[in-house]
């Protein structure tokens, strides 16, 4: 403990679950053991060697029970959000947000399983294939998901303060996927040919590959549905804000987003204990915090976790480079030179020009159209199963994710080399000899 904290406006959660002083695994172990006896498959999802035996159970529960229930409740709320009594809106929001939390937990299990399954494939590839054919397992997982599927919301942030629009309302340019799909099939054929002399390893490879490939499109499909209730909850909150602003409690309806739940309920009951100046202070504090680039980690990871993460990074092909301006997780294979363009939010989408390298804090469904313009993607946060990784693979462009501070270390106009196979961003070379130091094309 603490399990989560807010640091300078940013949310961090604890990874301290190992059996060390202060760890929580010791407290949780009796419950884990009881659950393992009752349902071994549910516990099997926790570790990479056994996750394949459990993921189908959680995927089926999501498809057959949780998703239909979430859709039904959201549809009912959408029909009544404009007519429900103001006093009943908090209850609606509570029901939807509780379901959204349950849905998010399902995403962490299913997407987390996908990450573990990809790690299994990466370890196998690094051990049995890379020494003979080179390359990376990443090329085996491209061309599997669709980046412009219908449904869901074009979400940029999970903050209800930001409006969201339907994905169908956004234009998502498509590049031909023929080359990506063909390259994946060629990579698979090369891997199978290299393993032909060992039927046992060939069978193991095909099983690992099928497991990992299955969850790539599932992850995007599942995540798209998470925010179907966001426009409804946002409208419910704004209706409350309109009531409070109409009664002179708030200066504007949107000020309600800067109140706590308790303050909102007290204000609706006629007992507003906050001042307008406090709302303005919170607005200003949010704006200040939004300019910060938080570290990926606060505090220190336990040694066992550091070893686990470093092993995974090496399996994915991460390679140290003294020339790297920033480094991260290899997410989509390939190597390309280009000019950096920093894009921090949807307000800056129009700054990206065709052929530039998109450098962002992270990407989400609302960012997908930019992948058709960019020649590579670099993000501060993310993993192999993040939106940036999956969509970059679909568009066949290199990606390096989880760099920590790429948006502050890199500058607009810098000419760099993005290596999505090694996980590095280096200064570009001219004719293999001299570094290019081109001035930024635009100052902001």
XYZ file of C-alpha atoms in Angstrom:
444
model
C 0.000 0.000 0.000
C -0.958 2.530 -1.128
C -2.499 0.732 -4.077
C -2.835 3.981 -6.032
C -1.844 7.618 -5.663
C -2.280 10.931 -7.482
C 1.015 12.698 -8.187
C 0.800 16.187 -9.686
C -2.582 15.358 -11.147
C -1.484 12.019 -12.641
C -2.730 8.622 -11.506
C -0.265 5.865 -10.588
C -1.118 2.363 -9.389
C 1.039 -0.026 -7.438
C 2.883 -3.001 -8.930
C 4.004 -4.106 -5.474
C 2.205 -7.449 -5.418
C 5.148 -9.789 -4.793
C 5.800 -11.522 -1.450
C 8.184 -8.887 -0.111
C 7.815 -6.567 2.879
C 4.817 -4.412 2.100
C 3.730 -6.621 -0.794
C 0.133 -7.759 -1.126
C 0.559 -11.269 -2.523
C 0.994 -12.715 0.961
C -2.347 -11.243 2.023
C -4.004 -12.418 -1.200
C -2.456 -15.889 -1.342
C -5.116 -17.719 0.741
C -7.872 -16.394 -1.512
C -5.881 -17.251 -4.640
C -5.390 -20.823 -3.427
C -9.094 -21.248 -2.618
C -10.011 -19.970 -6.048
C -7.434 -22.231 -7.704
C -9.058 -25.262 -6.090
C -12.543 -24.207 -7.193
C -11.619 -23.010 -10.706
C -8.045 -23.723 -11.781
C -8.536 -22.066 -15.170
C -9.282 -18.685 -13.595
C -5.973 -18.674 -11.782
C -4.134 -20.082 -14.810
C -4.614 -16.711 -16.531
C -2.082 -15.123 -14.170
C 1.129 -16.603 -15.590
C 2.390 -16.960 -19.196
C 3.014 -20.747 -19.164
C -0.646 -21.535 -18.384
C -2.542 -18.529 -19.757
C -3.616 -20.302 -22.966
C -5.752 -22.680 -20.905
C -7.736 -19.802 -19.375
C -8.141 -17.052 -21.936
C -11.018 -18.722 -23.815
C -13.080 -18.723 -20.608
C -12.674 -14.978 -20.075
C -13.247 -14.166 -23.730
C -16.454 -16.189 -23.754
C -17.726 -14.457 -20.590
C -17.043 -11.088 -22.205
C -18.813 -11.932 -25.468
C -21.790 -13.853 -24.118
C -22.517 -12.167 -20.789
C -20.756 -8.886 -20.045
C -20.929 -7.198 -23.457
C -24.660 -7.860 -24.062
C -25.464 -6.704 -20.511
C -23.387 -3.541 -20.875
C -24.958 -2.734 -24.248
C -28.472 -3.249 -22.913
C -27.975 -1.002 -19.883
C -26.308 1.687 -22.024
C -29.160 1.569 -24.559
C -31.744 1.963 -21.810
C -29.842 4.858 -20.279
C -29.509 6.574 -23.668
C -33.294 6.545 -24.038
C -33.927 8.060 -20.611
C -30.992 10.399 -20.004
C -32.890 13.463 -21.246
C -36.134 12.745 -19.388
C -34.994 11.228 -16.085
C -35.417 13.371 -12.979
C -32.221 15.171 -12.015
C -32.245 13.415 -8.657
C -32.155 10.030 -10.439
C -29.194 10.837 -12.674
C -26.486 10.058 -10.081
C -27.910 6.552 -9.774
C -27.792 6.110 -13.550
C -24.192 7.296 -13.645
C -23.283 4.936 -10.808
C -24.787 1.952 -12.619
C -23.062 2.751 -15.893
C -19.698 3.533 -14.336
C -19.808 0.336 -12.271
C -20.488 -1.675 -15.425
C -17.733 0.212 -17.255
C -15.362 -0.699 -14.437
C -16.347 -4.347 -14.730
C -15.809 -4.124 -18.492
C -12.402 -2.522 -18.005
C -11.413 -5.344 -15.666
C -12.336 -7.779 -18.432
C -10.110 -5.846 -20.843
C -7.170 -6.066 -18.461
C -7.579 -9.842 -18.274
C -8.118 -10.501 -21.986
C -5.595 -7.930 -23.252
C -3.220 -8.991 -20.486
C -3.568 -12.554 -21.718
C -2.736 -11.345 -25.216
C 0.432 -9.717 -23.903
C 1.445 -12.926 -22.120
C 0.721 -15.014 -25.219
C 2.758 -12.651 -27.376
C 5.577 -12.855 -24.825
C 5.508 -16.653 -25.139
C 5.812 -16.342 -28.920
C 8.568 -13.748 -28.621
C 10.611 -15.942 -26.271
C 10.275 -18.913 -28.631
C 11.237 -16.824 -31.646
C 14.241 -15.288 -29.930
C 15.481 -18.696 -28.762
C 14.773 -20.953 -31.748
C 14.335 -18.728 -34.823
C 16.262 -15.493 -34.531
C 19.688 -17.197 -34.547
C 18.840 -18.800 -37.915
C 16.617 -16.368 -39.817
C 16.914 -13.105 -37.862
C 13.965 -10.768 -37.851
C 11.384 -10.518 -35.104
C 8.142 -12.141 -34.020
C 6.456 -8.759 -34.584
C 6.133 -9.367 -38.326
C 4.045 -12.473 -37.543
C 1.327 -10.383 -35.855
C 0.658 -7.729 -38.502
C -2.343 -7.504 -40.803
C -4.700 -9.211 -38.350
C -6.910 -6.416 -36.989
C -8.993 -3.828 -38.783
C -8.259 -0.231 -37.851
C -11.527 1.232 -39.108
C -14.181 -1.181 -37.865
C -17.630 0.229 -37.223
C -18.947 0.823 -33.745
C -17.539 2.272 -30.572
C -16.341 5.774 -29.861
C -13.465 7.779 -31.285
C -12.066 8.274 -27.821
C -9.022 10.383 -27.096
C -9.270 10.322 -23.306
C -11.248 8.413 -20.679
C -12.020 11.745 -19.000
C -15.741 12.509 -19.334
C -14.825 16.192 -19.536
C -13.861 15.617 -23.178
C -16.627 15.036 -25.737
C -16.483 11.840 -27.773
C -17.803 11.074 -31.237
C -18.728 7.855 -32.996
C -15.954 6.148 -34.918
C -18.281 6.111 -37.908
C -18.134 9.923 -37.894
C -14.363 9.965 -38.378
C -12.631 9.462 -41.701
C -10.042 6.705 -41.479
C -7.969 6.594 -44.669
C -6.891 3.131 -45.631
C -3.618 1.937 -47.003
C -3.545 -1.313 -48.873
C -2.990 -4.151 -46.416
C -1.860 -6.551 -49.138
C 1.806 -5.874 -48.524
C 1.482 -6.259 -44.743
C -0.446 -9.509 -45.044
C 1.968 -10.880 -47.639
C 4.969 -10.010 -45.453
C 3.351 -11.785 -42.499
C 2.723 -14.916 -44.536
C 6.283 -14.867 -45.871
C 7.638 -14.532 -42.321
C 5.516 -17.439 -41.152
C 6.642 -19.597 -44.082
C 10.292 -18.767 -43.343
C 9.842 -19.671 -39.684
C 8.135 -22.958 -40.492
C 10.850 -23.843 -43.002
C 13.527 -23.181 -40.376
C 11.736 -25.505 -37.942
C 10.946 -28.240 -40.478
C 13.696 -30.457 -39.114
C 12.091 -30.504 -35.650
C 8.406 -31.529 -35.814
C 8.011 -30.994 -32.062
C 9.230 -27.394 -32.229
C 7.188 -26.780 -35.362
C 4.024 -27.891 -33.567
C 4.902 -25.713 -30.572
C 5.503 -22.712 -32.845
C 2.187 -23.125 -34.658
C 0.337 -23.362 -31.352
C 2.060 -20.263 -29.934
C 1.453 -18.356 -33.156
C -2.248 -19.251 -33.296
C -2.715 -18.234 -29.662
C -1.025 -14.855 -30.146
C -2.682 -14.080 -33.478
C -6.155 -14.832 -32.150
C -6.131 -12.098 -29.523
C -4.778 -9.251 -31.666
C -8.147 -8.400 -33.297
C -10.019 -9.343 -30.119
C -8.168 -6.653 -28.169
C -9.227 -3.874 -30.552
C -12.767 -5.215 -30.783
C -13.129 -5.312 -27.007
C -11.595 -1.908 -26.322
C -13.846 -0.198 -28.898
C -16.902 -1.046 -26.791
C -15.576 0.228 -23.452
C -16.756 3.798 -23.925
C -20.240 3.239 -25.357
C -21.616 4.735 -22.137
C -19.316 7.786 -22.120
C -21.612 10.136 -24.104
C -24.530 9.099 -21.891
C -22.678 9.661 -18.624
C -21.288 12.935 -19.911
C -24.765 14.141 -20.857
C -26.117 13.115 -17.439
C -23.346 15.052 -15.686
C -23.987 18.093 -17.879
C -27.699 17.990 -17.088
C -26.771 18.147 -13.412
C -24.402 21.018 -14.214
C -27.170 22.849 -16.060
C -29.412 22.552 -13.020
C -26.691 23.886 -10.712
C -25.666 26.711 -13.044
C -29.312 27.637 -13.573
C -29.671 27.950 -9.815
C -26.597 30.147 -9.530
C -24.502 27.491 -7.789
C -22.070 27.196 -10.712
C -20.942 29.757 -13.274
C -21.324 27.260 -16.130
C -22.641 23.737 -16.610
C -19.139 22.373 -17.356
C -17.942 23.494 -13.932
C -19.675 20.381 -12.577
C -16.762 18.278 -13.846
C -14.553 19.956 -11.266
C -16.675 18.902 -8.304
C -16.430 15.676 -6.350
C -19.356 13.309 -6.283
C -20.091 14.271 -2.670
C -20.067 17.972 -3.543
C -22.490 17.389 -6.418
C -24.947 15.506 -4.224
C -24.721 18.158 -1.504
C -25.283 20.911 -4.058
C -28.336 19.139 -5.472
C -29.625 18.905 -1.918
C -29.235 22.650 -1.466
C -26.053 22.537 0.612
C -23.217 23.786 -1.590
C -20.094 24.011 0.578
C -17.621 24.963 -2.139
C -16.913 28.377 -3.652
C -16.676 29.370 -7.278
C -13.051 30.310 -6.714
C -12.338 26.685 -5.738
C -13.716 25.472 -9.069
C -11.488 27.938 -10.922
C -8.491 26.816 -8.878
C -9.155 23.209 -9.834
C -9.493 24.143 -13.500
C -6.171 25.953 -13.409
C -4.501 23.071 -11.571
C -5.764 20.606 -14.164
C -4.358 22.735 -16.977
C -0.983 22.964 -15.227
C -0.865 19.218 -14.581
C -1.748 18.500 -18.208
C 1.488 20.173 -19.349
C 3.612 17.735 -17.329
C 5.139 14.579 -18.786
C 5.000 12.082 -15.918
C 7.543 9.296 -15.551
C 6.423 5.765 -16.376
C 7.338 4.719 -12.830
C 7.289 6.496 -9.498
C 9.357 4.790 -6.842
C 11.278 1.554 -7.342
C 10.192 -1.752 -8.808
C 10.951 -4.911 -6.828
C 13.959 -6.781 -8.197
C 11.848 -9.711 -9.406
C 9.666 -7.380 -11.485
C 12.680 -5.577 -12.913
C 14.123 -8.918 -14.014
C 10.782 -9.999 -15.490
C 10.344 -6.775 -17.480
C 13.927 -6.787 -18.752
C 13.539 -10.399 -19.901
C 10.373 -9.498 -21.783
C 12.011 -6.474 -23.414
C 14.916 -8.587 -24.643
C 12.513 -11.231 -25.963
C 10.719 -8.535 -27.958
C 14.046 -7.513 -29.473
C 14.819 -4.335 -27.500
C 18.468 -3.461 -28.139
C 20.535 -0.901 -26.255
C 22.036 1.881 -28.341
C 24.439 4.586 -27.214
C 23.211 6.756 -30.096
C 19.552 6.520 -29.150
C 17.771 9.764 -28.369
C 14.995 7.719 -26.791
C 14.381 3.988 -26.444
C 11.294 1.925 -25.761
C 9.544 -1.313 -26.584
C 9.709 -2.619 -30.167
C 6.089 -2.565 -31.293
C 5.955 -2.717 -35.089
C 8.946 -3.834 -37.182
C 10.844 -1.793 -39.717
C 13.284 1.081 -39.958
C 12.586 4.494 -41.441
C 13.995 8.029 -41.508
C 11.753 11.051 -41.180
C 11.009 14.365 -39.548
C 9.546 14.434 -36.060
C 6.136 15.949 -35.441
C 5.000 16.221 -31.816
C 1.221 15.823 -31.449
C -0.082 15.937 -27.893
C -3.864 16.037 -28.384
C -6.644 16.089 -30.948
C -6.342 19.880 -31.060
C -3.022 19.362 -32.872
C -4.010 16.614 -35.322
C -3.799 19.013 -38.262
C -0.101 19.665 -37.533
C 0.943 16.223 -38.811
C 1.998 16.244 -42.449
C 2.240 13.270 -44.785
C 5.532 11.429 -44.403
C 6.330 12.695 -40.886
C 7.020 10.667 -37.751
C 4.164 10.912 -35.264
C 5.445 11.396 -31.707
C 2.678 11.394 -29.095
C 2.060 10.746 -25.394
C -0.136 7.805 -26.495
C -2.702 7.047 -29.162
C -6.348 5.981 -28.976
C -9.095 5.284 -31.535
C -9.485 9.002 -32.295
C -5.865 9.026 -33.493
C -6.248 6.243 -36.065
C -6.547 8.546 -39.135
C -3.048 9.890 -38.406
C -1.505 6.462 -39.034
C -2.299 6.823 -42.741
C -0.130 9.949 -42.867
C 2.763 8.950 -40.601
C 5.776 6.909 -41.672
C 6.409 5.817 -38.065
C 4.970 6.222 -34.566
C 6.727 6.874 -31.252
C 4.854 7.141 -27.931
C 5.631 7.945 -24.317
C 3.520 5.074 -22.977
C 2.205 1.797 -24.337
C 3.025 -1.863 -24.770
C 2.825 -4.551 -27.436
C -0.967 -4.691 -27.118
C -1.542 -0.929 -27.037
C -3.503 0.882 -29.721
C -0.351 2.398 -31.246
C 1.314 -1.011 -31.563
C -1.611 -2.812 -33.162
C -2.594 -0.067 -35.608
C 1.033 0.598 -36.629
C 1.312 -3.081 -37.531
C -1.862 -2.834 -39.600
C -0.473 0.098 -41.557
C 2.942 -1.511 -41.902
C 4.867 1.345 -40.279
C 7.550 1.069 -37.566
C 6.561 1.880 -33.996
C 8.407 2.266 -30.709
C 6.219 2.608 -27.612
C 6.710 3.118 -23.889
C 9.644 5.525 -24.353
C 8.702 7.513 -21.250
C 9.539 11.029 -22.415
C 9.787 11.033 -26.212
C 7.509 14.082 -26.457
C 9.973 16.149 -24.421
C 13.291 14.759 -25.674
C 12.394 15.005 -29.353
C 11.588 18.246 -31.173
C 9.567 19.186 -34.246
C 11.640 18.967 -37.400
C 14.380 16.702 -36.050
C 15.379 14.093 -38.611
C 15.599 10.729 -36.882
C 15.675 7.019 -37.585
C 12.903 5.001 -35.969
C 13.776 1.327 -35.608
C 10.635 -0.533 -34.622
C 12.485 -3.847 -34.530
C 15.100 -2.731 -31.987
C 12.999 -0.174 -30.108
C 15.222 2.854 -30.719
C 14.984 6.385 -32.064
C 18.377 7.684 -33.224
C 19.637 10.772 -35.079
C 19.473 10.069 -38.796
C 22.724 9.644 -40.717
C 23.576 11.263 -44.043
C 25.390 8.823 -46.309
C 26.315 6.789 -43.241
C 28.817 9.401 -42.009
C 27.530 12.774 -40.845
C 24.613 13.466 -38.520
C 21.812 15.540 -39.967
C 20.895 18.516 -37.813
C 18.022 20.060 -39.736
C 16.264 22.964 -38.037
C 12.642 22.516 -36.958
C 10.170 23.253 -39.717
C 7.847 24.931 -37.240
C 8.191 26.299 -33.732
C 5.305 26.037 -31.301
